[in-house]
Coordinates of C-alpha atoms and ligand atoms in Angstrom, one line a residue:
X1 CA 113.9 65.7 111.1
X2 CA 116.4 67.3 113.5
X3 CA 118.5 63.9 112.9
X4 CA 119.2 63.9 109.7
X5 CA 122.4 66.1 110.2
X6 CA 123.3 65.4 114.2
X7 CA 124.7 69.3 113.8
X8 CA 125.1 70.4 117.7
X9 CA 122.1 73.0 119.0
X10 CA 123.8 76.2 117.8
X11 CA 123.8 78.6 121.1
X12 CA 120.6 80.3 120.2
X13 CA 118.6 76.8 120.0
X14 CA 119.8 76.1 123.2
X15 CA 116.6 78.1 125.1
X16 CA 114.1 75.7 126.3
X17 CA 111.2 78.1 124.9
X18 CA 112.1 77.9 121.6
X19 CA 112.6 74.1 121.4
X20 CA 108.6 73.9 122.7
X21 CA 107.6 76.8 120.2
X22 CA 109.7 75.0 117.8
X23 CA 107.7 71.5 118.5
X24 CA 104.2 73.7 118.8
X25 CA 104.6 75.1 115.5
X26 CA 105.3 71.5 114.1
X27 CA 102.3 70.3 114.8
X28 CA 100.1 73.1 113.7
X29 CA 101.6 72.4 110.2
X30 CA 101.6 68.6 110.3
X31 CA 97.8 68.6 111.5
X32 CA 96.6 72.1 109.4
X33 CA 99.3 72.6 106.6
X34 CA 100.2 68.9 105.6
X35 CA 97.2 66.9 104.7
X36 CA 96.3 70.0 102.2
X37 CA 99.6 71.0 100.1
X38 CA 98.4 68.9 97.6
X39 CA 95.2 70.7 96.9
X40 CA 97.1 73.9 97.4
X41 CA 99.3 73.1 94.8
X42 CA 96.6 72.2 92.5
X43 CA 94.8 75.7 93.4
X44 CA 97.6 77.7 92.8
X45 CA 97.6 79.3 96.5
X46 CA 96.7 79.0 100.0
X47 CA 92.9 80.2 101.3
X48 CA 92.8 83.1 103.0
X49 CA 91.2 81.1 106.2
X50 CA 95.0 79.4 107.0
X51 CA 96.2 83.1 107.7
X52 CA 93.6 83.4 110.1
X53 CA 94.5 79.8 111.5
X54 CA 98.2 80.4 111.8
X55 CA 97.5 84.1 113.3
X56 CA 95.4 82.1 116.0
X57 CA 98.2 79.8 116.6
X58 CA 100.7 82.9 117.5
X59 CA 102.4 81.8 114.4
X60 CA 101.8 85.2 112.1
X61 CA 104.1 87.7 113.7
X62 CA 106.0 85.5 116.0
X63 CA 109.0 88.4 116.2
X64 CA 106.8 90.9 116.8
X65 CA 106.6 93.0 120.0
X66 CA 103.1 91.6 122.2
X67 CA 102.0 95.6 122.5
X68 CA 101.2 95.5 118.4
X69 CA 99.5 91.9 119.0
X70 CA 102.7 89.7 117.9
X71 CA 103.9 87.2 120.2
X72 CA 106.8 89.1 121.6
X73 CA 109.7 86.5 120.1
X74 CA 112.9 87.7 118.3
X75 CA 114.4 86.0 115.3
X76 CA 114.9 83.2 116.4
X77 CA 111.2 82.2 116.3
X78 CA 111.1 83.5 113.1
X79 CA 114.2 80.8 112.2
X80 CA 112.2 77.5 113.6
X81 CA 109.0 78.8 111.8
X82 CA 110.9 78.9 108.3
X83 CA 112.4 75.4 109.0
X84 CA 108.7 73.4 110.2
X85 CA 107.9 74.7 107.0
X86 CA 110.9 73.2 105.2
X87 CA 110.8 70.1 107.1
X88 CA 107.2 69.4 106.0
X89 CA 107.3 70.5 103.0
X90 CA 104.4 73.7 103.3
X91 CA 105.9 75.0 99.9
X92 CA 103.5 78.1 99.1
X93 CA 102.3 79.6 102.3
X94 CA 103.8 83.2 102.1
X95 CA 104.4 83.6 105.9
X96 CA 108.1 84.2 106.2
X97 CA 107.7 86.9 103.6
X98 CA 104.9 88.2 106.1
X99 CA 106.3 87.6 109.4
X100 CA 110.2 88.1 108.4
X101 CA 109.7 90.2 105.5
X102 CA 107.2 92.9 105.2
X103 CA 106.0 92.9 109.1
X104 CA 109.7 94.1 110.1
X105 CA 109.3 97.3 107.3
X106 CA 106.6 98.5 109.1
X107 CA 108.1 98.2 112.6
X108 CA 111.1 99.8 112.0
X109 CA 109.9 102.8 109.5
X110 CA 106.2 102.9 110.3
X111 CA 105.0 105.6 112.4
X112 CA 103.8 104.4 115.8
X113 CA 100.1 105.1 114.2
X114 CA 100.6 102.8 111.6
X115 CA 102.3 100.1 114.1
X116 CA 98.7 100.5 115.6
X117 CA 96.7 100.2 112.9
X118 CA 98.3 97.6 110.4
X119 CA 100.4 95.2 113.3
X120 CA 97.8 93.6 114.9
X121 CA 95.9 92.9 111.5
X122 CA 98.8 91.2 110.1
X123 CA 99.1 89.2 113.5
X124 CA 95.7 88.0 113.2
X125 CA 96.0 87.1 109.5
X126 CA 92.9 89.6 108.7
X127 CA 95.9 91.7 106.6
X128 CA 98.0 89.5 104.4
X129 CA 100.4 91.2 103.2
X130 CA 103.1 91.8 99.7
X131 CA 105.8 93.7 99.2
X132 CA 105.8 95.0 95.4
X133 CA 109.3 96.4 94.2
X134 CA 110.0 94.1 91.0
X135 CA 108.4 95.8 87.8
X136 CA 108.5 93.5 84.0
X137 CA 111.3 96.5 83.3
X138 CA 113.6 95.9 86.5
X139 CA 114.1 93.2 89.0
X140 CA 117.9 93.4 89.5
X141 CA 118.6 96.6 89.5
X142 CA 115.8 98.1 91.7
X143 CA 116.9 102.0 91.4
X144 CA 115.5 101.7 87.7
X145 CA 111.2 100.9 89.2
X146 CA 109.1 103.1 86.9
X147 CA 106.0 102.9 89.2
X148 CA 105.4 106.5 90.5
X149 CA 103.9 108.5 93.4
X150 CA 102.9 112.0 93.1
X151 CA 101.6 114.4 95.8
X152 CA 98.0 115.4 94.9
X153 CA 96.5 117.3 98.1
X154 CA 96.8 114.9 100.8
X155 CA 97.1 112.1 98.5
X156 CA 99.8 110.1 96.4
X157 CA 98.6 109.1 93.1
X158 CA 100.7 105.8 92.5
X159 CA 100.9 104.8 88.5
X160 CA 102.6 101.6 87.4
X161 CA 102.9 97.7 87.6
X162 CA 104.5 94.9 89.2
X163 CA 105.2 91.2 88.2
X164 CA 105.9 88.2 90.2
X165 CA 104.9 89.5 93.6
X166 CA 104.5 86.7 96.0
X167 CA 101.1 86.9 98.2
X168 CA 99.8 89.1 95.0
X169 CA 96.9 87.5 94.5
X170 CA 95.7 87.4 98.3
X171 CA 97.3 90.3 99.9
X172 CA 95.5 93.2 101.3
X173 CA 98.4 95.5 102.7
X174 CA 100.9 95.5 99.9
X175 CA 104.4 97.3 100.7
X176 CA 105.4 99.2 96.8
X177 CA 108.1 100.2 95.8
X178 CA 107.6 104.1 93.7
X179 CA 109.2 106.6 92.6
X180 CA 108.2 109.9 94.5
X181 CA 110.7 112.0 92.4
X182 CA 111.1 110.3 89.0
X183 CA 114.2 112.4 88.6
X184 CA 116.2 110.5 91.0
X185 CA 117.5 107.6 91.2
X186 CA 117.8 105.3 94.7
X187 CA 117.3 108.9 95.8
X188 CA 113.8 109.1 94.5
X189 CA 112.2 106.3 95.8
X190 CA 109.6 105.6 98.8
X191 CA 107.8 103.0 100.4
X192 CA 104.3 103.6 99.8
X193 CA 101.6 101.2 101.7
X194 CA 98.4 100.2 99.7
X195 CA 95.6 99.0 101.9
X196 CA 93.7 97.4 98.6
X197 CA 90.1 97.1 100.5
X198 CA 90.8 101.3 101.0
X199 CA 91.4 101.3 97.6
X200 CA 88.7 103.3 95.7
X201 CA 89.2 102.0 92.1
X202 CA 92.6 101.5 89.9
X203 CA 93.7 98.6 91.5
X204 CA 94.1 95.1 89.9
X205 CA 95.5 91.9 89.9
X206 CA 96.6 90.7 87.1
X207 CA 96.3 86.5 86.8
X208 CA 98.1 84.1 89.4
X209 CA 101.2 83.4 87.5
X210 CA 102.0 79.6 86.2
X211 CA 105.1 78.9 87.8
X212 CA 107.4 75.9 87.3
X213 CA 107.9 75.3 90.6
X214 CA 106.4 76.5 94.7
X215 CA 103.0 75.8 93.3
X216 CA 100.6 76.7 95.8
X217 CA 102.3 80.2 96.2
X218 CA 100.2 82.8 94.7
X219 CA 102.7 85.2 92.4
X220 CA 100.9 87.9 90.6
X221 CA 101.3 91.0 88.3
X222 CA 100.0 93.7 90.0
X223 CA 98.1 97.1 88.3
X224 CA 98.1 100.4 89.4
X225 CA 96.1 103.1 87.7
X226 CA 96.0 106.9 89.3
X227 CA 95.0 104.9 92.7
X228 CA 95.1 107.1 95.7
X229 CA 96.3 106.4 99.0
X230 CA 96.4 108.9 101.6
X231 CA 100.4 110.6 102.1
X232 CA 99.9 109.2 105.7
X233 CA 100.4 105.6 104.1
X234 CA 104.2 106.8 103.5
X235 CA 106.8 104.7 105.7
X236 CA 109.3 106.7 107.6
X237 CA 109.4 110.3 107.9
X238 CA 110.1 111.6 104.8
X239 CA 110.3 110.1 100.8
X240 CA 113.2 109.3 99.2
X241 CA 114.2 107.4 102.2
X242 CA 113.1 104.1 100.2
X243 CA 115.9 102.4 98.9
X244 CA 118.1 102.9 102.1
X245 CA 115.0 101.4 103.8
X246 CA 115.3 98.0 101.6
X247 CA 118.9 97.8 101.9
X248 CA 119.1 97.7 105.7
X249 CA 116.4 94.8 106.0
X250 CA 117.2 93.0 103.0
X251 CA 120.0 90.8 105.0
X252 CA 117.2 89.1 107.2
X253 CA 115.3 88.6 103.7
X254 CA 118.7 86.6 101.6
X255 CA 119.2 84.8 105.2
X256 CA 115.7 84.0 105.5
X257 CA 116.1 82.4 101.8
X258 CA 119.1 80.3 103.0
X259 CA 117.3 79.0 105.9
X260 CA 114.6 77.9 103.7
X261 CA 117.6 76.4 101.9
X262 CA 118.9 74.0 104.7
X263 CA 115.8 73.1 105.9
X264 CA 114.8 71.4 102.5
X265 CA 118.0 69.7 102.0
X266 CA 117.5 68.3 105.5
X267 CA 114.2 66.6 104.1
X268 CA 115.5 65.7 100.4
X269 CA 118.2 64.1 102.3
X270 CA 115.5 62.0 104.5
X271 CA 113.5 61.4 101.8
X272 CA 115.9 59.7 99.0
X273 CA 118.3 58.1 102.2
X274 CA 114.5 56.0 103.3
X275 CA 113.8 55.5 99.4
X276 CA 117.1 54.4 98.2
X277 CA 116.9 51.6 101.2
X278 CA 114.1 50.1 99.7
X279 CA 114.3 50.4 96.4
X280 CA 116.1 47.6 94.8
X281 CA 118.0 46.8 91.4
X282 CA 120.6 43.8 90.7
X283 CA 119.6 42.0 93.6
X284 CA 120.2 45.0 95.9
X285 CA 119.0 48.0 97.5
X286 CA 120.1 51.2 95.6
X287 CA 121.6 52.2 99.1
X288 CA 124.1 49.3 98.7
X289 CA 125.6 50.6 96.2
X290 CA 129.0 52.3 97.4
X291 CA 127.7 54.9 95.0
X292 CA 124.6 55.9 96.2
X293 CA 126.4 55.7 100.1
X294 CA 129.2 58.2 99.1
X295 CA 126.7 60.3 97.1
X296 CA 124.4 60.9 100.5
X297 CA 127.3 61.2 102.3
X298 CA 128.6 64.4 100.2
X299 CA 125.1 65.4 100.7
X300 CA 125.4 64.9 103.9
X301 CA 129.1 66.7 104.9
X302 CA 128.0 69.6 102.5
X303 CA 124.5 70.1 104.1
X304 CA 126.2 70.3 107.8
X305 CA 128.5 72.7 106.7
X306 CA 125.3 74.8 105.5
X307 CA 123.2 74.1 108.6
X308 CA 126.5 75.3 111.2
X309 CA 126.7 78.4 108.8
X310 CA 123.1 79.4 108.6
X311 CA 122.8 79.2 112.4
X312 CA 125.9 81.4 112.6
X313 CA 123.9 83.7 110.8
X314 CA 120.8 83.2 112.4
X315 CA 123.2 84.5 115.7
X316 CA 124.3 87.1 114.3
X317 CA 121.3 88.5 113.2
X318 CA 119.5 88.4 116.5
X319 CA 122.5 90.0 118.0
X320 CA 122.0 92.9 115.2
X321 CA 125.3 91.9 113.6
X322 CA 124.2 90.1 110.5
X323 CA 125.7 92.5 107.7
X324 CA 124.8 92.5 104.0
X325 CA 127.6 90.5 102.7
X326 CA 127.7 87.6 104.8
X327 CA 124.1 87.5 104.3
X328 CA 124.5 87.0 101.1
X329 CA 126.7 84.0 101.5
X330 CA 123.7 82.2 103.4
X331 CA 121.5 83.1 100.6
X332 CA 123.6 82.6 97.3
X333 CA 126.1 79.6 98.6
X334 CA 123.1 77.8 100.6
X335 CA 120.6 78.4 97.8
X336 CA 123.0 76.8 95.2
X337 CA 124.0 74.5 97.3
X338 CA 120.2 73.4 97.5
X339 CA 120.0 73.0 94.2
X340 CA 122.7 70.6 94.0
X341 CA 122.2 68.3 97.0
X342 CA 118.6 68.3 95.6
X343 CA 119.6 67.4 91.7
X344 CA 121.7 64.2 93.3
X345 CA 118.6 63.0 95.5
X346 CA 116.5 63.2 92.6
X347 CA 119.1 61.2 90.2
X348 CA 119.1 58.6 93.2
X349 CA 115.4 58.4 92.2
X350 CA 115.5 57.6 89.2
X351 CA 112.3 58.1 87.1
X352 CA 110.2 58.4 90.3
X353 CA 112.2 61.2 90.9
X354 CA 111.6 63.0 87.7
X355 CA 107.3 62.7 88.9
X356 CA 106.0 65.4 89.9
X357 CA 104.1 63.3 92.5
X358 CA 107.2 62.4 94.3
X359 CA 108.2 65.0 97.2
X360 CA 111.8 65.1 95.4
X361 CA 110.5 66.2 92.0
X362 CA 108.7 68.9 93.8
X363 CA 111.5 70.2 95.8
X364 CA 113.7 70.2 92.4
X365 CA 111.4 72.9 90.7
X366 CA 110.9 74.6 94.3
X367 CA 114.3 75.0 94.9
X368 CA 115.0 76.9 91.7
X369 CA 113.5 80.0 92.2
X370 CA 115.7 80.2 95.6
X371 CA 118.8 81.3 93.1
X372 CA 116.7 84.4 91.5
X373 CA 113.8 85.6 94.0
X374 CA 115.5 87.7 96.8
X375 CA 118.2 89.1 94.6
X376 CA 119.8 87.0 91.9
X377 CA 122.8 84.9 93.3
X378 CA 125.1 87.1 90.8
X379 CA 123.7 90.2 92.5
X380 CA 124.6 88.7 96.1
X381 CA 128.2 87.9 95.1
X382 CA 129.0 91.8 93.5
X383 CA 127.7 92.4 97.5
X384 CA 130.3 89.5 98.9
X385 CA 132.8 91.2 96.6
X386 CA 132.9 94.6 97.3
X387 CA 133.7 93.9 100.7
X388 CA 137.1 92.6 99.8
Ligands
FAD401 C1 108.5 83.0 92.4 C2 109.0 84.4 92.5 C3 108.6 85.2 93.6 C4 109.0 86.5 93.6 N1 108.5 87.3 94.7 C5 108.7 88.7 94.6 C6 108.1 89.5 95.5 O1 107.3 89.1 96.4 N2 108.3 90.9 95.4 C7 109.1 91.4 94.4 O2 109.2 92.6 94.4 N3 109.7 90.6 93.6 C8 109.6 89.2 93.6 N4 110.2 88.4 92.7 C9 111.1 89.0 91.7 C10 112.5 88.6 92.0 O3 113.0 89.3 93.1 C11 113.3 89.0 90.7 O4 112.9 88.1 89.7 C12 114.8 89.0 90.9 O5 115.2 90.1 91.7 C13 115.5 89.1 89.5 O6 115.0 90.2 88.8 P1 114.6 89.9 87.2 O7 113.7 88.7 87.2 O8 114.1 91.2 86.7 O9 115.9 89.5 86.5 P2 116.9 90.5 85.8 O10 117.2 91.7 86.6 O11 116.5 90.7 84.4 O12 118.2 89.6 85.8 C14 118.3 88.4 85.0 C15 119.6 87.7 85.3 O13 120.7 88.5 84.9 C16 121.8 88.2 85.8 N5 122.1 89.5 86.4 C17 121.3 90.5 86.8 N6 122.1 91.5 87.4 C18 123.3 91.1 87.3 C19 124.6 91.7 87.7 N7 124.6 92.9 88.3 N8 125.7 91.0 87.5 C20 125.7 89.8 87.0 N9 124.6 89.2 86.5 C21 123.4 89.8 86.7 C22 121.3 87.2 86.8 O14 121.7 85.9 86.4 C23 119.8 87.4 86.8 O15 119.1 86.2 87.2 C24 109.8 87.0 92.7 C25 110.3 86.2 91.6 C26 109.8 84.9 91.5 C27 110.3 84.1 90.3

């Protein structure tokens, strides 16, 4: 797949070990991931026995120091993980969002108890994990989340519920977003962990959520009635801390989103550029057409222009530079870019494209999501903006 684009090894590919981890982590998804996506898709989720697979493999946790059972890598494992995934087309297995995502939270705000107690679960696959912050009230503008926390003894008390949350429907460690003082705004909110096998009663799922698109993810509404999690579940050291909390590791979640971009524009161009050569129509491939050639090769000039950027990113945010607003370039710019590299593969199609059985009608309703999950596109360019 590396081919499709000929874009030079960006500095941080350059390291020997993460070419073979790159290649390792290939073939764990071509020979465990690939010949089931189908079924996956059809299911509505991945079983709970991949997670244990890929946590065998060293693949759950990748980043994460070796002392809380990861495999001691940075990012950049992280970064060749996301774009096997792309590459082969594993639409639905939530492990970015573990391993980039939620993992990171707890490392960098948990107390080195809970490193202890929850890392090494998540690195084995026997915790999957969620985070919970968008409510059927407020996605967008997260200060407004109803859900609430109160004190009671040693306790919180969490009331409220959550829609669309990725994992929701296999997690077991799910990260929510509440309020600990309703009365505030950002100010007011925590990160509260819910162990839901610790859970003692008020907990539910609600169903697995019909999506148009990234079938085999499980998305779920999520219940919470007067359930009671110990106040040592609390990340960082005091409440209210929250929002600050999600705004300093948001960035590597909107890059992670535009690495997820490039990596399936890389394969919807490979798909259509094979199809188009052997499809024919008036006595002629659809590839002869000068058409169809200067089509692919827009595709082609925008998606390098992605790929250099992205791995600039990628740089930047295993140097610790990656800031929020040029995160949210990779994620809005490469996400709509996705869509429309994607929308002219499909046209070169034609019907077969518009079938769901056909990789490039899949990728069309994937992709579409990657403009509104993570923070809506609008959201990332009031972030772009107020830098200037
Ligand atoms: C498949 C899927 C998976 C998801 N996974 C998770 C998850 O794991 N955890 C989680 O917590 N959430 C998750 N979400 C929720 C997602 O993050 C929200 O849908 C997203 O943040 C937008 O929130 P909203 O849907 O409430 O839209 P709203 O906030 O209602 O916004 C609707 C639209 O209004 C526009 N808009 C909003 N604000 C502005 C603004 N300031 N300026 C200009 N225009 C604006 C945008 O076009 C936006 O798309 C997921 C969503 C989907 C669809």
């Amino acid at each position: 797949m590396q081919d499709v684009l000929n874009v030079p090894p960006a500095n941080w590919r350059q390291d020997e070990e993460i070419s073979i981890f790159s290649d390792a982590v290939g073939q764990f998804f071509e020979r465990e991931c690939a010949p089931h996506v189908e079924e996956w898709r059809k299911q509505g989720y991945v079983p709970r026995e991949m997670w244990k697979k890929a946590g065998e493999a060293g693949i759950l946790c990748a980043s994460m120091p070796e002392e809380y059972g990861g495999a001691g890598g940075d990012f950049r494992h992280e970064a060749v993980i996301i774009e096997q995934m792309g590459w082969q087309g594993i639409d639905g297995f939530g492990i970015s969002l573990h391993n980039g995502i939620i993992a990171p939270y707890i490392e960098a705000f948990g107390s080195e108890e809970q490193k202890k107690k929850w890392l090494p679960k998540l690195a084995s696959g026997d915790l999957v994990t969620a985070i919970a912050m968008t409510e059927p009230g407020t996605g967008s503008d997260l200060q407004g989340v109803k859900t609430t926390a109160k004190k009671d003894g040693n306790h919180y008390v969490i009331n409220g519920s959550k829609t669309f949350i990725s994992n929701g429907q296999t997690a077991n460690l799910i990260v929510v977003v509440a309020k600990t003082d309703p009365t505030q705004g950002a100010k007011g909110i925590s990160l509260i962990v819910v162990e839901t096998d610790e859970v003692e009663s008020g907990f539910e799922r609600g169903r697995n959520l019909e999506k148009i698109g990234q079938k085999a993810a499980d998305t779920s509404e999520l219940f919470f009635n007067d359930v009671r999690v110990p106040t040592s579940n609390l990340l960082g050291p005091e409440e209210g801390q929250g929002f600050v909390q999600l705004m300093q590791k948001l960035s590597q979640e909107r890059h992670i989103i535009g690495l997820q971009g490039v990596a399936m524009i890389e394969r919807a161009i490979k798909e259509t550029t094979a199809y188009v050569k052997q499809r024919k129509a008036f006595g002629k491939t659809i590839w002869d057409f000068q058409n169809t050639q200067f089509k692919l090769a827009e595709c082609k000039t925008e998606a390098t222009v992605a790929k250099v950027f992205a791995d600039h990113c990628t740089q930047l945010l295993v140097e610790g530079k990656l800031d929020a607003a040029t995160a949210s370039m990779s994620k809005y710019w490469i996400s709509d870019l996705q869509c429309k590299i994607i929308d002219e593969c499909l046209q070169l199609h034609g019907g077969y494209g518009y079938m769901d059985e056909y990789p490039i009608g899949q990728m069309y309703t994937d992709a579409r999501v990657q403009r509104i999950y993570g923070g809506a596109n609008e959201v990332m360019k009031m972030l772009i903006a107020r830098t200037l």
